[in-house]
mmCIF file of C-alpha atoms in Angstrom:
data_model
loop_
_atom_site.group_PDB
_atom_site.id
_atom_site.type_symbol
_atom_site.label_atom_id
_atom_site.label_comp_id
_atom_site.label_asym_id
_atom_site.label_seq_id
_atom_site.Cartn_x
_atom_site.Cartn_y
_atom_site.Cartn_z
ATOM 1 C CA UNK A 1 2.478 6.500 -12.792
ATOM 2 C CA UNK A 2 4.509 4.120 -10.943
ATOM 3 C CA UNK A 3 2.227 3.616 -8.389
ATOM 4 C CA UNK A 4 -0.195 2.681 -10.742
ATOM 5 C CA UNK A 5 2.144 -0.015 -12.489
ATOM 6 C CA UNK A 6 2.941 -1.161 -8.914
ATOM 7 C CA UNK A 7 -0.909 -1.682 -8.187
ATOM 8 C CA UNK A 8 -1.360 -3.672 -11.153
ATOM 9 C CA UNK A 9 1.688 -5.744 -10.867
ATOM 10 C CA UNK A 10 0.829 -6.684 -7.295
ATOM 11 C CA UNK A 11 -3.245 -7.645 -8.698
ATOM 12 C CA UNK A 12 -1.656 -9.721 -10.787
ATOM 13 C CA UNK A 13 0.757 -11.528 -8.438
ATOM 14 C CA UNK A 14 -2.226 -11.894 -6.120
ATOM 15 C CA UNK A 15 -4.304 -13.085 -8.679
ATOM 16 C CA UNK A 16 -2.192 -15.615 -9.660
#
């Protein structure tokens, strides 16, 4: 599970 919240913080920084 935290890998998952992980991935989708990271998206978001990089789609920032």
């Amino acid at each position: 599970m935290n890998n998952s919240i992980k991935f989708c913080f990271f998206r978001f920084m990089t789609g920032n």
